[in-house]
Coordinates of C-alpha atoms and ligand atoms in Angstrom, one line a residue:
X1 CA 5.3 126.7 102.0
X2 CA 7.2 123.7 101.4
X3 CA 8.1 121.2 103.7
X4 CA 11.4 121.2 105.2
X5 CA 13.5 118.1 104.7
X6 CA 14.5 116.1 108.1
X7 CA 17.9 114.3 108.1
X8 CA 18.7 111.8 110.7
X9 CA 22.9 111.6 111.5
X10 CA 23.9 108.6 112.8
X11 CA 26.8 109.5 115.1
X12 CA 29.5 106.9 114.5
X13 CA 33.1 108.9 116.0
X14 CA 35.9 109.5 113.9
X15 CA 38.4 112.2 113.4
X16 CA 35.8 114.9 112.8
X17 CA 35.1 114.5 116.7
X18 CA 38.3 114.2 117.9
X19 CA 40.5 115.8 120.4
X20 CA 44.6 116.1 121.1
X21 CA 45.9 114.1 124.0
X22 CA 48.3 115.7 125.9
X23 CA 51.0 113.1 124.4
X24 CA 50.0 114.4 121.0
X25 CA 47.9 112.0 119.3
X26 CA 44.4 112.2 118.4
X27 CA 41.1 110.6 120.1
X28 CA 37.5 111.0 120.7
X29 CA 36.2 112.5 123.7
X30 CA 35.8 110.1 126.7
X31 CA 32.3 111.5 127.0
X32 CA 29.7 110.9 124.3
X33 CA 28.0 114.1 124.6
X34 CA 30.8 115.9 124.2
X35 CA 31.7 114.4 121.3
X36 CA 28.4 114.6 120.2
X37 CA 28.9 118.6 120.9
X38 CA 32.0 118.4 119.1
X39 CA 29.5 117.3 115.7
X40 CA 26.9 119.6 116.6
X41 CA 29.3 122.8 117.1
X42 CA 30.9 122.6 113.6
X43 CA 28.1 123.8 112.2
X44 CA 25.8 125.7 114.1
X45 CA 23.4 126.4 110.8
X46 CA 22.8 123.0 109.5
X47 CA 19.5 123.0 110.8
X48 CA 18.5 125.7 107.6
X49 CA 19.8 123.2 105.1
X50 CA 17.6 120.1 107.1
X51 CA 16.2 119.7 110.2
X52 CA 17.7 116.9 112.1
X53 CA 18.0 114.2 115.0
X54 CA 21.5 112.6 115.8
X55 CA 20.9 109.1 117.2
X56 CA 24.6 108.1 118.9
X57 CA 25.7 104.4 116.9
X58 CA 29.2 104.3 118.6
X59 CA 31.9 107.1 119.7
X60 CA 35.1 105.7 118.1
X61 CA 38.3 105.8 116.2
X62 CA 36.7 104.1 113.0
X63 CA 40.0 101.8 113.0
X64 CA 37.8 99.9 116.1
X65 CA 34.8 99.5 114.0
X66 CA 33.6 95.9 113.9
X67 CA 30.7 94.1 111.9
X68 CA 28.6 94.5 115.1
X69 CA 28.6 98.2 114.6
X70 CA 27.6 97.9 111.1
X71 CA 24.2 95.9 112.1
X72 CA 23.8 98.7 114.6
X73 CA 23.6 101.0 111.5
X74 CA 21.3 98.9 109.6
X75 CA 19.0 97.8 112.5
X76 CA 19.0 101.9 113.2
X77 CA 18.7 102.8 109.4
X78 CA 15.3 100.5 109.3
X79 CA 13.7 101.3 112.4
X80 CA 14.1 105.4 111.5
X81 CA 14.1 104.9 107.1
X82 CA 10.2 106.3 106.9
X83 CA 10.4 109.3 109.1
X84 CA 13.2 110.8 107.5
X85 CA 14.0 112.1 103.9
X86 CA 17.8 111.6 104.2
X87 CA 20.6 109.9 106.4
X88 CA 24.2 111.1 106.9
X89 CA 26.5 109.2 108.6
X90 CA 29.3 110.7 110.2
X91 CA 32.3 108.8 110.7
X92 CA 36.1 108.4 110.9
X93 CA 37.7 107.5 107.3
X94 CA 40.1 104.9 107.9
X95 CA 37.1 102.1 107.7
X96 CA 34.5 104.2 105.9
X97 CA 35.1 102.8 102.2
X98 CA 34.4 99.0 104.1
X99 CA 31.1 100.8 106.2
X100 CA 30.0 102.3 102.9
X101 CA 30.0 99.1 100.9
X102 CA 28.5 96.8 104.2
X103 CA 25.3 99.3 103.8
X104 CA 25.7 98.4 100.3
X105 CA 25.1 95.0 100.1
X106 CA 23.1 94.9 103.0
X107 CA 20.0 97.0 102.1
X108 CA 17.9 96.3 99.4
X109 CA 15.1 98.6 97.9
X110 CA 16.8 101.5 99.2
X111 CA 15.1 104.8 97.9
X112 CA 16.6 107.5 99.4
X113 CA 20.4 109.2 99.8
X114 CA 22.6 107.5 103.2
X115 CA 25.5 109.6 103.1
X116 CA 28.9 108.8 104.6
X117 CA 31.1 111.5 106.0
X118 CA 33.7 112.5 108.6
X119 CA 37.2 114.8 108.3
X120 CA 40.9 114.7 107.6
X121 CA 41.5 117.2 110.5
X122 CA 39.9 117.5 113.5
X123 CA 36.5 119.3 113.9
X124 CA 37.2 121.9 116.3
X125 CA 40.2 123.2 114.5
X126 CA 40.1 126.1 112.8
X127 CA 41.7 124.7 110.0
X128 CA 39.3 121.6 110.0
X129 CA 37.4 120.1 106.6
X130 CA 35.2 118.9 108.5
X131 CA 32.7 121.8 108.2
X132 CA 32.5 121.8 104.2
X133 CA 31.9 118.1 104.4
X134 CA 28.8 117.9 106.8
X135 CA 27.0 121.0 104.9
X136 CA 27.9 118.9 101.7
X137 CA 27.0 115.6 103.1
X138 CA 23.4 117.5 104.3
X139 CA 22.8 119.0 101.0
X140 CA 23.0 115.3 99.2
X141 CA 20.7 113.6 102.0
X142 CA 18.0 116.0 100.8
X143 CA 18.1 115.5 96.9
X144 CA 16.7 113.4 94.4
X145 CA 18.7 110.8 94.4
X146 CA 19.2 107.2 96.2
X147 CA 21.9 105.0 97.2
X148 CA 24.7 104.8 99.8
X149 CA 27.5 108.1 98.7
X150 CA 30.4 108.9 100.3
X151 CA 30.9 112.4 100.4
X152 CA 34.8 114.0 100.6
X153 CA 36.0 117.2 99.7
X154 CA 34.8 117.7 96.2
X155 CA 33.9 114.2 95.5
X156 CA 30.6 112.0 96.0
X157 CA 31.7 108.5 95.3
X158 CA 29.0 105.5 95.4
X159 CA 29.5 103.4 98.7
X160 CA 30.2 100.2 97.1
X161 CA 33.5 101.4 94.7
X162 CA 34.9 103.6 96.9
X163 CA 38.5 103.6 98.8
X164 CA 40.3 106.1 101.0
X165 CA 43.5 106.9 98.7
X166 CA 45.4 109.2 100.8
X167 CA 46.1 109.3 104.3
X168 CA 46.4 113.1 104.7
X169 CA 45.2 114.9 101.3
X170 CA 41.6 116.7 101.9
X171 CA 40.4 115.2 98.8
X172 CA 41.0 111.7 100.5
X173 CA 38.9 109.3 98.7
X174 CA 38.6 107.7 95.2
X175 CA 36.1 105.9 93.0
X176 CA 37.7 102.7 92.1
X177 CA 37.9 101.7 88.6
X178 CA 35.5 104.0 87.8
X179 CA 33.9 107.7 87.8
X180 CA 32.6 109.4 90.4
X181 CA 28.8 109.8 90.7
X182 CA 28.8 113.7 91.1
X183 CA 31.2 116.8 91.2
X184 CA 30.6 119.5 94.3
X185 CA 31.8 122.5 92.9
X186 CA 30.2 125.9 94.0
X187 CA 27.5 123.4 92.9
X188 CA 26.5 120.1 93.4
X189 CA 26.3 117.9 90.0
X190 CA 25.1 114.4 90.0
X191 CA 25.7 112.1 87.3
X192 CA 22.6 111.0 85.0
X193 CA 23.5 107.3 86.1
X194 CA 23.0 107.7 89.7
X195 CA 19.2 106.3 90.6
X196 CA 16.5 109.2 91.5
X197 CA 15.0 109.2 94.8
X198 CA 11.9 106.4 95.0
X199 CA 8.9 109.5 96.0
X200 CA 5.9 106.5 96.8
X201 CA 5.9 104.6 100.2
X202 CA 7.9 101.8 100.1
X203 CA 10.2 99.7 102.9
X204 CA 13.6 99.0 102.6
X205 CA 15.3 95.2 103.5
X206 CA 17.9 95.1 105.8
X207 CA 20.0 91.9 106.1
X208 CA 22.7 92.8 108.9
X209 CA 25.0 90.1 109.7
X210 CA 28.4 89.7 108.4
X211 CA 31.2 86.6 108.9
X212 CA 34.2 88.6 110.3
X213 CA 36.4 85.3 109.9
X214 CA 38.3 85.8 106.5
X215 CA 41.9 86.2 105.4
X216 CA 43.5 88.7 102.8
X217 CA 46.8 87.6 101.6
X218 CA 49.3 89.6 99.4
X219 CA 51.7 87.6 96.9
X220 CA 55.0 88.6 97.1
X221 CA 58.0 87.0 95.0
X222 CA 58.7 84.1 96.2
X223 CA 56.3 83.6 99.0
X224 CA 55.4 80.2 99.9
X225 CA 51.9 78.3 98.9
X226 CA 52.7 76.2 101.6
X227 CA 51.7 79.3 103.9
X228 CA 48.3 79.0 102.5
X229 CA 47.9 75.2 102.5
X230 CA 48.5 75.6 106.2
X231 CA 46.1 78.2 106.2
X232 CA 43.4 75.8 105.2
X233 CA 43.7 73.8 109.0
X234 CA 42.5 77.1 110.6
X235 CA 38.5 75.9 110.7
X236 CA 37.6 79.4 111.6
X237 CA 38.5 80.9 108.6
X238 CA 35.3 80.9 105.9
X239 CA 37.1 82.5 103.1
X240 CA 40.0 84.3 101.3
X241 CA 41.0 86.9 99.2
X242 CA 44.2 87.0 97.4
X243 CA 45.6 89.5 96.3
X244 CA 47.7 89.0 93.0
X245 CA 49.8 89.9 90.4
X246 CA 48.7 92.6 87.5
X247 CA 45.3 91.2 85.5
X248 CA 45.0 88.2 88.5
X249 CA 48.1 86.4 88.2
X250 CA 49.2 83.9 90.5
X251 CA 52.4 82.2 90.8
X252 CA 52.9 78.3 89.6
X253 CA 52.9 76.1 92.9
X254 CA 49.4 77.3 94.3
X255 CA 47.2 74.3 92.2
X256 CA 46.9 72.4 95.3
X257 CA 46.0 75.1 97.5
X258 CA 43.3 75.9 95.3
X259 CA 42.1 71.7 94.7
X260 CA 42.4 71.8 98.4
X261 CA 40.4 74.7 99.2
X262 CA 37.8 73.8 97.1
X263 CA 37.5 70.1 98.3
X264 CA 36.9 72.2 101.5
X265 CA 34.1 74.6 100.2
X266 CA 36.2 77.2 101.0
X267 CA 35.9 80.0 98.9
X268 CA 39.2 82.2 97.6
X269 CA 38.2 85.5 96.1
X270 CA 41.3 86.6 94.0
X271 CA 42.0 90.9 93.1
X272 CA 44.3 92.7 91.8
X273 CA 47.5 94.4 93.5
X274 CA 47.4 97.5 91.2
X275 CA 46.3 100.1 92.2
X276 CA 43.7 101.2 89.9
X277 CA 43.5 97.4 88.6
X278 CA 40.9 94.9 87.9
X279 CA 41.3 91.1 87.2
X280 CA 41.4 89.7 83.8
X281 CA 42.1 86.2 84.4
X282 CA 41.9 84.7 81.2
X283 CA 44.7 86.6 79.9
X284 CA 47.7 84.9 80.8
X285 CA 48.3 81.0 81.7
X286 CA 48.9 82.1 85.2
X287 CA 45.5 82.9 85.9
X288 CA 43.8 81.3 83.6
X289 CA 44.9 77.9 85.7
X290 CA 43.8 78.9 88.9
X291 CA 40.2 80.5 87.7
X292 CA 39.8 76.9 86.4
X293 CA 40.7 75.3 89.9
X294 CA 37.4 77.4 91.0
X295 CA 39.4 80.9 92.2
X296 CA 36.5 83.5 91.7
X297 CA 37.4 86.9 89.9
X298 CA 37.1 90.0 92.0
X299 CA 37.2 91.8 88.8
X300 CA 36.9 96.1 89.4
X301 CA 35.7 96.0 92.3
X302 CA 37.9 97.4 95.6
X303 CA 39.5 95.2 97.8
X304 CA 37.4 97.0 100.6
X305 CA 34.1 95.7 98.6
X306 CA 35.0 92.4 97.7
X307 CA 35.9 91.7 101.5
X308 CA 32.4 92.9 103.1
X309 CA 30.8 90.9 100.3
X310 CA 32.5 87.7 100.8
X311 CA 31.7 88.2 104.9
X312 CA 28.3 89.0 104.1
X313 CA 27.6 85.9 101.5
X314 CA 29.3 84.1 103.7
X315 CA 26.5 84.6 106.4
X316 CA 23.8 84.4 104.7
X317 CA 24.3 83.0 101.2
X318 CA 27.2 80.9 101.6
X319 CA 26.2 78.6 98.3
X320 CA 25.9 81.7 96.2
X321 CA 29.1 83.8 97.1
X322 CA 30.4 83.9 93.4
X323 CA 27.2 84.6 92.3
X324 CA 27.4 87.7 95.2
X325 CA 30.6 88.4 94.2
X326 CA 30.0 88.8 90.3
X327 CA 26.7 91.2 91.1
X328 CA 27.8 94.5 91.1
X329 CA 25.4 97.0 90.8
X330 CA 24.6 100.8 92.6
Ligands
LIG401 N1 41.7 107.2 112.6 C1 40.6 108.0 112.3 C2 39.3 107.2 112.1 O1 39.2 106.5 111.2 C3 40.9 108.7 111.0 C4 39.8 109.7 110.5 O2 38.7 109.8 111.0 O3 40.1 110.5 109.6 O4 38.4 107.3 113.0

């Protein structure tokens, strides 16, 4: 008889585990095993899809997540890769799209599924999504395939492009300027582009570490470079994305902040505002000036990506962060 697949779930919080307060609003169980019960009672059968071990990463609203939890991920995802054949990670979804792309960048040589997941409403309500999500997010971690998903309502969505698009819809997350890697219907398709499980022995890399210290900034009409020039004083910040205009654009009157900011080393990542938008900075005069004072295209890639990446170059590849920023890849 074959083997039976083992899953490890690393236990991260979120709305999935969540309980209502007496004044109404939602949060996760002061206790950890509770909340822990909370995961394990909204589906009593997972164990016939995989067997599996829940090793407890942090019990929180996912708003609270920091760049410390995401080492404690990776350091967990390494110590445990060999013994298991998939990982699901449960999790709230207001910061999964940034967990999801962290994982990412940060592991290399990944051959098997990591699978993110959590729920719109609350797990012990009988209403809840949470329960079609988990068996879903079980039945990826056991196929042939590899790479960090994000599994939602009818959608698995590769970690690095994805972004939560609606703040109440079931179906709450979207592949950014691009498709979705597979369709779960009353089955689950894949696309042919996503990369097949890796069946020989082999070790992953795991570079945790990420520089929290950078600053997104949204143009609005008539807003004032000087705000940014002043910006440049702060020494603790490493880096910044702005967000512009349509294919990039940025307003006349920035030049110095750029020459400034690049005197410093300091780099400025620039995306687009639109919603399903990439950069194209060549197009018009008003990007085309700043990309040649050294502003580095985001490109397709979501704002949620482009972030993790510039506070992950920034830690550990600091002269290379275009070079990080241009690499996209599964
Ligand atoms: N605020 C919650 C969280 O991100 C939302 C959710 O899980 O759906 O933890």
């Amino acid at each position: 008889m074959a083997r039976k697949q083992k899953v490890l779930v690393l236990f991260c919080g979120g709305t999935i585990v969540m309980e209502e307060r007496p004044d109404g609003s939602l949060a996760v169980p002061d206790s950890k095993d509770s909340a822990i019960k909370i995961l394990r009672d909204v589906e009593p059968r997972l164990s016939t899809i995989a067997e599996y071990d829940i090793e407890f990463i942090a019990n929180i609203d996912s708003t609270n997540i920091t760049p410390a939890d995401w080492d404690r991920i990776l350091h967990c995802l390494k110590k445990h890769y060999k013994n298991y054949d998939g990982f699901v990670i449960t999790h709230g979804t207001d910061t999964m799209a940034y967990t999801a792309a962290a994982l990412s960048i940060a592991i290399k040589g990944l051959g098997k599924p990591v699978v993110l997941t959590g729920s719109q409403i609350p797990g012990g309500r009988i209403e809840s999504d949470a329960k079609r999500n988990l068996i879903n997010a079980f039945k990826l971690a056991t196929m042939d395939l590899s790479g960090v998903f994000i599994v939602f309502d009818e959608r698995i969505i590769l970690g690095s492009r994805a972004t939560k698009a609606s703040e109440s819809r079931l179906d709450a997350f979207q592949t950014v300027n691009g498709e979705d890697a597979g369709e779960i219907n009353i089955e689950i398709n894949i696309k042919s582009w996503v990369p097949k499980r890796n069946t020989k022995p082999h070790h992953i890399q795991v570079r945790p570490g990420f520089e929290p210290d950078i600053f997104v900034y949204t143009l609005t009409p008539g807003c004032d470079p000087g705000d940014l020039e002043f910006l440049l004083n702060n020494k603790k910040i490493k880096g910044i994305i702005i967000r512009a205009y349509g294919t990039g654009n940025i307003p006349y009157g920035f030049e110095r902040f750029f020459k400034k900011a690049r005197a410093k080393k300091l780099p400025v990542v620039v995306a687009s505002q639109c919603l399903h938008g990439k950069t194209l900075m060549h197009l018009y005069d008003v990007g085309r000036k700043v990309l040649e004072l050294g502003a580095i295209e985001g490109r397709e890639q979501s704002l949620e990506n482009l972030a993790v990446k510039l506070m992950w170059g920034l830690r550990h590849e600091p002269h290379r962060i275009e070079e990080i920023i241009k690499e996209t890849g599964y």
